[in-house]
Amino acid sequence: MFTNPLSLFVKFLLVWLTLVLLMSSLAVRPVLIQVAGTKVYLQVTPTSVRPNLSLEEIVFRYDVEDIPYAALDRDLRDIVDSVAEYRPLSRRFRQMTVYVSLEQVGAVHTITQASSTRPDDGLYLIGSVTSVRSSDEHERLLVVRYGLPRQTDQADPEGRLLHAFRDDTLVLATVRIHRGHARLDMLHPVSN
């Protein structure tokens, strides 16, 4: 009936070590996703810039959020064709995952194709459908969100970023992409 104290200690040590390893694996994985990844530059457009706004109050959007009809696969084209503009999307469409393949054109990464299936290779973003709208050229666009922030708390003591947004200067977002998931590093204006 009496258990060996050494045996109890070994069992305790094994349980403790298992818990420590489990907790460390849970803690390390998000950090690796945050640090690892391919660095890309995405063009950013402000949605509201008024002279009295501070940098933290500027809302912006990524140009890769608007996917042109020509870049959509057949399943996504069916969504665009079946939805009236500015109408709420059905739950099925809102929960649909979209894989947006990117390629570098000059300094900026742009959309090459959007699909409802994960690409076999290459650089891509994972997003979800939010709406369908028309562009200025009367082209139907699928609007996708990627989970990237749309406001910045980035320090801008000289006001370069704020002036760039006000003056319609090209602003790029440095984004790190790892397995389709993206994290914003910083915004920076591109000088001419």
Coordinates of N, CA and C in Angstrom, one line a residue:
M1 N 0.8 -1.2 0.0 CA 0.0 0.0 0.0 C 0.8 1.3 0.0
F2 N 2.0 1.2 0.6 CA 2.9 2.3 0.6 C 3.6 2.5 -0.7
T3 N 3.5 3.7 -1.3 CA 4.2 4.0 -2.5 C 5.6 4.5 -2.3
N4 N 6.5 4.1 -3.1 CA 7.8 4.6 -3.1 C 7.9 6.1 -3.3
P5 N 8.5 6.9 -2.4 CA 8.6 8.4 -2.6 C 9.3 8.8 -3.8
L6 N 10.3 8.0 -4.3 CA 11.0 8.3 -5.5 C 10.1 8.1 -6.7
S7 N 9.2 7.2 -6.7 CA 8.3 7.0 -7.7 C 7.3 8.1 -7.8
L8 N 6.8 8.6 -6.6 CA 5.9 9.7 -6.6 C 6.6 11.0 -7.1
F9 N 7.8 11.2 -6.8 CA 8.6 12.3 -7.2 C 8.8 12.3 -8.8
V10 N 9.1 11.1 -9.3 CA 9.2 11.0 -10.8 C 7.9 11.3 -11.5
K11 N 6.8 10.8 -11.0 CA 5.5 11.0 -11.6 C 5.2 12.5 -11.5
F12 N 5.4 13.1 -10.4 CA 5.2 14.6 -10.2 C 6.1 15.3 -11.2
L13 N 7.3 15.0 -11.4 CA 8.2 15.6 -12.3 C 7.8 15.5 -13.7
L14 N 7.3 14.3 -14.1 CA 6.8 14.1 -15.5 C 5.6 14.9 -15.8
V15 N 4.7 15.0 -14.8 CA 3.4 15.8 -15.0 C 3.8 17.2 -15.1
W16 N 4.7 17.7 -14.2 CA 5.1 19.1 -14.2 C 5.8 19.4 -15.6
L17 N 6.7 18.6 -16.0 CA 7.4 18.8 -17.3 C 6.5 18.8 -18.5
T18 N 5.5 18.0 -18.5 CA 4.5 17.9 -19.5 C 3.7 19.2 -19.6
L19 N 3.3 19.7 -18.4 CA 2.6 21.0 -18.3 C 3.4 22.2 -18.8
V20 N 4.7 22.2 -18.4 CA 5.6 23.3 -18.8 C 5.8 23.2 -20.3
L21 N 6.0 22.1 -20.9 CA 6.1 22.0 -22.4 C 4.9 22.4 -23.1
L22 N 3.7 22.0 -22.6 CA 2.5 22.3 -23.2 C 2.2 23.8 -23.1
M23 N 2.5 24.5 -22.0 CA 2.3 25.9 -21.9 C 3.3 26.7 -22.7
S24 N 4.5 26.2 -22.8 CA 5.5 26.9 -23.6 C 5.2 26.8 -25.1
S25 N 4.6 25.7 -25.5 CA 4.3 25.5 -27.0 C 3.1 26.5 -27.3
L26 N 2.2 26.6 -26.4 CA 1.1 27.6 -26.6 C 1.6 29.0 -26.6
A27 N 2.6 29.3 -25.8 CA 3.1 30.7 -25.8 C 4.0 31.0 -26.9
V28 N 4.7 30.1 -27.5 CA 5.7 30.3 -28.5 C 5.1 30.5 -29.9
R29 N 4.1 29.7 -30.2 CA 3.5 29.7 -31.5 C 3.1 31.1 -32.0
P30 N 2.3 31.8 -31.3 CA 1.9 33.1 -31.8 C 3.1 34.1 -32.0
V31 N 4.1 34.0 -31.1 CA 5.3 34.8 -31.3 C 6.0 34.5 -32.6
L32 N 6.1 33.2 -33.0 CA 6.7 32.8 -34.2 C 5.9 33.4 -35.4
I33 N 4.6 33.4 -35.3 CA 3.8 33.9 -36.4 C 4.0 35.4 -36.5
Q34 N 4.1 36.1 -35.4 CA 4.3 37.5 -35.4 C 5.7 37.9 -36.0
V35 N 6.7 37.1 -35.7 CA 8.1 37.4 -36.1 C 8.3 37.0 -37.5
A36 N 7.9 35.7 -37.8 CA 8.2 35.1 -39.1 C 7.3 35.7 -40.2
G37 N 7.7 35.5 -41.4 CA 6.9 36.0 -42.5 C 7.6 36.7 -43.6
T38 N 7.0 36.8 -44.8 CA 7.6 37.5 -45.9 C 7.1 38.9 -45.9
K39 N 8.1 39.8 -46.0 CA 7.8 41.3 -46.0 C 7.3 41.7 -47.3
V40 N 6.1 42.3 -47.4 CA 5.6 42.9 -48.6 C 5.1 44.3 -48.4
Y41 N 4.9 45.0 -49.5 CA 4.4 46.4 -49.4 C 3.1 46.5 -50.1
L42 N 2.1 46.9 -49.4 CA 0.7 47.1 -49.9 C 0.4 48.6 -49.9
Q43 N -0.3 49.0 -51.0 CA -0.7 50.4 -51.1 C -1.9 50.6 -50.2
V44 N -1.9 51.8 -49.6 CA -2.9 52.2 -48.6 C -3.6 53.4 -49.1
T45 N -4.9 53.5 -48.9 CA -5.7 54.7 -49.3 C -6.5 55.2 -48.0
P46 N -6.4 56.5 -47.7 CA -7.2 56.9 -46.5 C -8.7 57.0 -46.9
T47 N -9.5 56.7 -45.9 CA -10.9 56.8 -46.2 C -11.5 58.1 -45.5
S48 N -10.8 58.6 -44.5 CA -11.2 59.9 -44.0 C -10.0 60.7 -43.4
V49 N -9.7 61.8 -44.1 CA -8.7 62.7 -43.6 C -9.2 64.1 -43.7
R50 N -9.3 64.7 -42.5 CA -9.7 66.1 -42.4 C -8.5 66.9 -41.8
P51 N -8.4 68.1 -42.0 CA -7.3 68.9 -41.5 C -7.1 68.8 -40.0
N52 N -8.2 68.7 -39.2 CA -8.1 68.7 -37.8 C -7.9 67.3 -37.2
L53 N -7.8 66.2 -38.0 CA -7.6 64.9 -37.4 C -6.2 64.6 -37.0
S54 N -6.0 63.8 -36.0 CA -4.7 63.4 -35.6 C -4.4 62.1 -36.4
L55 N -3.2 61.6 -36.4 CA -2.8 60.4 -37.1 C -3.6 59.2 -36.6
E56 N -3.9 59.1 -35.3 CA -4.5 58.0 -34.7 C -6.0 57.9 -35.2
E57 N -6.6 59.0 -35.7 CA -8.0 59.0 -36.0 C -8.2 58.8 -37.5
I58 N -7.1 58.6 -38.3 CA -7.3 58.4 -39.7 C -7.6 56.9 -40.0
V59 N -8.6 56.7 -40.7 CA -9.0 55.3 -41.1 C -8.6 55.2 -42.5
F60 N -7.9 54.0 -42.8 CA -7.4 53.8 -44.1 C -7.8 52.4 -44.6
R61 N -7.7 52.1 -45.8 CA -8.0 50.8 -46.4 C -6.8 50.4 -47.3
Y62 N -6.7 49.1 -47.5 CA -5.6 48.5 -48.3 C -6.2 48.3 -49.7
D63 N -5.4 48.7 -50.7 CA -5.9 48.6 -52.1 C -6.2 47.1 -52.5
V64 N -5.6 46.2 -51.8 CA -5.9 44.7 -52.1 C -7.2 44.3 -51.5
E65 N -7.9 45.2 -50.9 CA -9.2 44.8 -50.3 C -10.3 44.7 -51.4
D66 N -10.1 45.5 -52.5 CA -11.0 45.5 -53.7 C -10.4 44.6 -54.7
I67 N -11.1 43.5 -54.9 CA -10.7 42.5 -55.9 C -11.5 42.6 -57.2
P68 N -10.8 42.9 -58.3 CA -11.5 43.1 -59.6 C -12.1 41.8 -60.1
Y69 N -13.2 41.9 -60.8 CA -13.9 40.8 -61.3 C -13.0 39.8 -62.1
A70 N -12.1 40.4 -62.9 CA -11.2 39.6 -63.8 C -10.3 38.6 -62.9
A71 N -10.0 39.0 -61.7 CA -9.1 38.2 -60.9 C -9.8 37.1 -60.1
L72 N -11.2 37.0 -60.2 CA -11.9 36.1 -59.4 C -12.0 34.7 -60.1
D73 N -12.1 33.7 -59.3 CA -12.3 32.3 -59.8 C -13.8 32.2 -60.0
R74 N -14.3 31.1 -60.6 CA -15.7 30.9 -60.9 C -16.6 31.0 -59.7
D75 N -16.2 30.4 -58.6 CA -17.1 30.4 -57.4 C -17.3 31.9 -56.9
L76 N -16.2 32.6 -56.9 CA -16.3 34.0 -56.4 C -17.1 34.9 -57.4
R77 N -16.9 34.6 -58.7 CA -17.7 35.3 -59.7 C -19.2 35.1 -59.6
D78 N -19.6 33.9 -59.2 CA -21.0 33.6 -59.0 C -21.5 34.4 -57.8
I79 N -20.7 34.6 -56.8 CA -21.1 35.5 -55.7 C -21.4 36.9 -56.2
V80 N -20.4 37.4 -56.9 CA -20.6 38.8 -57.4 C -21.8 38.9 -58.3
D81 N -22.0 38.0 -59.2 CA -23.1 38.0 -60.1 C -24.5 37.9 -59.4
S82 N -24.5 37.2 -58.2 CA -25.8 36.9 -57.6 C -26.2 38.0 -56.5
V83 N -25.2 38.8 -56.2 CA -25.5 39.8 -55.1 C -25.7 41.2 -55.7
A84 N -26.8 41.8 -55.3 CA -27.1 43.2 -55.7 C -26.2 44.1 -54.9
E85 N -25.7 45.2 -55.5 CA -24.8 46.1 -54.8 C -25.5 46.7 -53.6
Y86 N -24.7 46.9 -52.6 CA -25.1 47.5 -51.3 C -26.2 46.7 -50.6
R87 N -26.4 45.5 -51.0 CA -27.3 44.6 -50.3 C -26.5 43.8 -49.3
P88 N -27.1 43.4 -48.2 CA -26.4 42.6 -47.2 C -26.1 41.2 -47.8
L89 N -24.9 40.7 -47.6 CA -24.5 39.4 -48.1 C -25.2 38.3 -47.2
S90 N -25.5 37.2 -47.8 CA -26.0 36.1 -47.0 C -24.9 35.6 -46.1
R91 N -25.3 34.9 -45.1 CA -24.3 34.3 -44.1 C -23.3 33.4 -44.8
R92 N -23.8 32.6 -45.7 CA -22.9 31.7 -46.5 C -21.8 32.5 -47.1
F93 N -22.1 33.6 -47.7 CA -21.0 34.4 -48.4 C -20.1 35.1 -47.4
R94 N -20.7 35.6 -46.3 CA -19.9 36.3 -45.3 C -18.9 35.4 -44.6
Q95 N -19.2 34.1 -44.5 CA -18.4 33.2 -43.8 C -17.4 32.5 -44.8
M96 N -17.4 32.8 -46.0 CA -16.6 32.2 -47.0 C -15.2 32.7 -46.9
T97 N -14.2 31.8 -46.9 CA -12.8 32.2 -46.9 C -12.3 32.4 -48.3
V98 N -11.6 33.5 -48.5 CA -11.0 33.9 -49.8 C -9.5 33.9 -49.7
Y99 N -8.9 33.3 -50.7 CA -7.4 33.2 -50.8 C -7.0 34.1 -51.9
V100 N -6.3 35.2 -51.6 CA -5.9 36.2 -52.6 C -4.4 36.1 -52.8
S101 N -4.0 35.7 -54.1 CA -2.6 35.5 -54.5 C -2.1 36.9 -54.8
L102 N -0.8 37.1 -54.4 CA -0.1 38.4 -54.7 C 1.1 38.2 -55.5
E103 N 1.4 39.2 -56.3 CA 2.7 39.2 -56.9 C 3.3 40.7 -56.9
Q104 N 4.6 40.8 -57.0 CA 5.2 42.1 -56.9 C 5.2 42.8 -58.2
V105 N 4.7 44.0 -58.2 CA 4.8 44.8 -59.4 C 5.5 46.1 -59.0
G106 N 6.7 46.3 -59.4 CA 7.5 47.4 -58.9 C 7.8 47.2 -57.4
A107 N 7.5 48.2 -56.6 CA 7.7 48.1 -55.2 C 6.5 47.5 -54.4
V108 N 5.4 47.5 -55.1 CA 4.1 47.1 -54.4 C 3.7 45.8 -54.8
H109 N 3.0 45.0 -53.9 CA 2.4 43.7 -54.2 C 1.0 44.0 -54.6
T110 N 0.5 43.3 -55.7 CA -0.8 43.5 -56.2 C -1.5 42.1 -56.3
I111 N -2.8 42.2 -56.6 CA -3.6 40.9 -56.7 C -3.4 40.3 -58.1
T112 N -3.1 39.0 -58.1 CA -3.1 38.3 -59.3 C -4.3 37.4 -59.5
Q113 N -4.8 36.8 -58.4 CA -6.0 36.0 -58.5 C -6.6 35.8 -57.1
A114 N -7.9 35.7 -57.1 CA -8.6 35.4 -55.8 C -9.4 34.1 -56.0
S115 N -9.3 33.2 -55.0 CA -9.9 31.9 -55.2 C -10.6 31.5 -53.9
S116 N -11.5 30.6 -54.0 CA -12.2 30.0 -52.8 C -11.4 28.8 -52.3
T117 N -10.3 28.4 -53.0 CA -9.5 27.3 -52.5 C -8.0 27.8 -52.3
R118 N -7.4 27.2 -51.4 CA -6.0 27.6 -51.0 C -5.1 27.3 -52.2
P119 N -4.2 28.3 -52.6 CA -3.3 28.0 -53.6 C -2.2 27.0 -53.2
D120 N -1.7 26.3 -54.2 CA -0.6 25.3 -53.9 C 0.7 25.9 -53.5
D121 N 1.0 27.1 -54.1 CA 2.3 27.7 -53.8 C 2.1 29.3 -54.0
G122 N 3.2 30.0 -53.7 CA 3.2 31.4 -53.9 C 2.7 32.1 -52.6
L123 N 2.7 33.4 -52.7 CA 2.4 34.3 -51.6 C 0.9 34.6 -51.7
Y124 N 0.2 34.5 -50.6 CA -1.3 34.8 -50.6 C -1.7 35.3 -49.3
L125 N -2.9 36.0 -49.3 CA -3.5 36.4 -48.1 C -4.8 35.7 -47.9
I126 N -5.2 35.4 -46.6 CA -6.5 34.8 -46.3 C -7.4 35.9 -45.8
G127 N -8.6 36.0 -46.4 CA -9.5 37.0 -46.1 C -11.0 36.5 -46.1
S128 N -11.9 37.4 -45.8 CA -13.3 37.0 -45.8 C -14.1 38.1 -46.6
V129 N -15.1 37.7 -47.3 CA -15.9 38.6 -48.1 C -16.7 39.5 -47.2
T130 N -16.7 40.8 -47.5 CA -17.5 41.7 -46.7 C -18.7 42.3 -47.6
S131 N -18.4 42.6 -48.9 CA -19.5 43.2 -49.7 C -19.1 43.1 -51.2
V132 N -20.0 43.6 -52.0 CA -19.8 43.7 -53.4 C -20.1 45.1 -53.7
R133 N -19.3 45.8 -54.5 CA -19.5 47.2 -54.9 C -19.0 47.4 -56.3
S134 N -19.3 48.6 -56.9 CA -18.9 49.0 -58.2 C -17.8 50.0 -58.1
S135 N -16.8 49.9 -59.0 CA -15.7 50.9 -59.0 C -16.1 52.1 -59.8
D136 N -15.2 53.1 -59.9 CA -15.5 54.3 -60.8 C -15.7 53.9 -62.2
E137 N -15.0 52.8 -62.6 CA -15.1 52.3 -64.0 C -16.3 51.4 -64.2
H138 N -17.2 51.4 -63.3 CA -18.4 50.5 -63.3 C -18.1 49.0 -63.4
E139 N -17.0 48.7 -62.8 CA -16.6 47.3 -62.7 C -17.1 46.8 -61.3
R140 N -17.6 45.6 -61.3 CA -18.0 45.0 -60.0 C -16.8 44.5 -59.3
L141 N -16.7 44.8 -58.0 CA -15.6 44.4 -57.2 C -16.1 43.6 -56.0
L142 N -15.3 42.6 -55.6 CA -15.5 41.9 -54.4 C -14.6 42.5 -53.3
V143 N -15.2 42.9 -52.2 CA -14.5 43.6 -51.1 C -14.2 42.5 -50.0
V144 N -12.9 42.4 -49.7 CA -12.4 41.4 -48.8 C -11.6 42.1 -47.6
R145 N -11.8 41.6 -46.4 CA -11.1 42.0 -45.2 C -10.1 40.9 -44.9
Y146 N -8.9 41.4 -44.4 CA -7.8 40.4 -44.1 C -7.5 40.4 -42.6
G147 N -8.2 41.1 -41.8 CA -7.8 41.1 -40.3 C -6.7 42.1 -40.0
L148 N -6.3 42.9 -41.0 CA -5.3 43.9 -40.7 C -5.9 45.1 -40.1
P149 N -5.2 45.9 -39.3 CA -5.8 47.1 -38.7 C -6.0 48.1 -39.7
R150 N -7.1 49.0 -39.5 CA -7.4 50.0 -40.4 C -7.2 51.4 -39.8
Q151 N -6.6 51.4 -38.6 CA -6.1 52.7 -38.0 C -4.7 52.4 -37.5
T152 N -4.0 53.5 -37.3 CA -2.6 53.4 -36.9 C -2.4 54.1 -35.6
D153 N -1.5 53.6 -34.7 CA -1.1 54.3 -33.5 C 0.4 54.5 -33.7
Q154 N 0.9 54.5 -34.9 CA 2.3 54.7 -35.2 C 2.7 56.1 -34.9
A155 N 3.9 56.2 -34.2 CA 4.4 57.5 -33.9 C 4.8 58.2 -35.2
D156 N 4.5 59.5 -35.3 CA 4.8 60.3 -36.5 C 5.1 61.7 -36.0
P157 N 6.2 61.9 -35.3 CA 6.5 63.2 -34.7 C 6.6 64.4 -35.7
E158 N 7.1 64.1 -36.9 CA 7.3 65.1 -37.9 C 6.0 65.3 -38.8
G159 N 5.0 64.4 -38.6 CA 3.8 64.6 -39.3 C 3.9 64.2 -40.8
R160 N 4.9 63.4 -41.2 CA 5.1 63.0 -42.6 C 3.9 62.2 -43.1
L161 N 3.5 61.2 -42.3 CA 2.4 60.3 -42.7 C 1.1 61.1 -42.8
L162 N 0.8 61.9 -41.8 CA -0.4 62.7 -41.8 C -0.5 63.6 -43.0
H163 N 0.6 64.3 -43.4 CA 0.7 65.1 -44.5 C 0.5 64.3 -45.8
A164 N 1.1 63.1 -45.8 CA 1.0 62.3 -47.0 C -0.4 61.9 -47.3
F165 N -1.1 61.5 -46.2 CA -2.5 61.2 -46.4 C -3.3 62.3 -46.9
R166 N -3.1 63.5 -46.3 CA -3.8 64.7 -46.7 C -3.5 65.1 -48.2
D167 N -2.3 64.9 -48.6 CA -1.9 65.4 -49.9 C -2.0 64.3 -51.0
D168 N -2.6 63.2 -50.7 CA -2.8 62.1 -51.6 C -1.4 61.6 -52.1
T169 N -0.4 61.6 -51.3 CA 0.9 61.0 -51.6 C 0.8 59.5 -51.4
L170 N 1.5 58.8 -52.2 CA 1.5 57.3 -52.1 C 2.0 56.9 -50.7
V171 N 1.2 56.1 -50.0 CA 1.5 55.6 -48.7 C 1.5 54.0 -48.8
L172 N 2.6 53.4 -48.4 CA 2.7 52.0 -48.4 C 2.7 51.4 -47.0
A173 N 2.1 50.2 -46.9 CA 2.1 49.5 -45.6 C 3.1 48.4 -45.7
T174 N 4.0 48.3 -44.7 CA 4.9 47.1 -44.7 C 4.1 46.1 -43.9
V175 N 3.9 44.9 -44.6 CA 3.1 43.8 -44.0 C 3.9 42.6 -44.0
R176 N 3.9 41.8 -43.0 CA 4.5 40.5 -42.9 C 3.4 39.4 -43.1
I177 N 3.6 38.5 -44.1 CA 2.7 37.5 -44.4 C 3.3 36.1 -44.0
H178 N 2.6 35.3 -43.3 CA 3.0 34.0 -42.9 C 1.9 33.0 -43.1
R179 N 1.9 32.1 -44.1 CA 0.9 31.2 -44.3 C -0.5 31.9 -44.5
G180 N -0.5 33.0 -45.2 CA -1.7 33.7 -45.5 C -2.2 34.7 -44.5
H181 N -1.6 34.6 -43.3 CA -2.0 35.5 -42.2 C -1.1 36.7 -42.2
A182 N -1.6 37.9 -42.1 CA -0.8 39.1 -42.2 C -0.8 39.9 -40.9
R183 N 0.3 40.6 -40.8 CA 0.5 41.5 -39.6 C 1.1 42.8 -40.2
L184 N 0.5 44.0 -39.8 CA 1.0 45.3 -40.2 C 2.2 45.6 -39.3
D185 N 3.4 46.0 -40.0 CA 4.5 46.5 -39.3 C 4.5 48.0 -39.2
M186 N 4.3 48.7 -40.3 CA 4.3 50.1 -40.3 C 3.8 50.7 -41.6
L187 N 3.4 52.0 -41.5 CA 3.1 52.7 -42.7 C 4.1 53.7 -43.0
H188 N 4.4 54.0 -44.3 CA 5.4 55.0 -44.7 C 5.0 55.6 -46.0
P189 N 5.2 57.0 -46.1 CA 4.9 57.6 -47.4 C 6.1 57.4 -48.3
V190 N 5.8 57.4 -49.6 CA 6.9 57.2 -50.6 C 7.2 58.6 -51.2
S191 N 8.4 59.0 -51.0 CA 8.8 60.3 -51.6 C 9.0 60.2 -53.1
N192 N 8.7 61.3 -53.7 CA 8.8 61.3 -55.2 C 10.3 61.6 -55.6

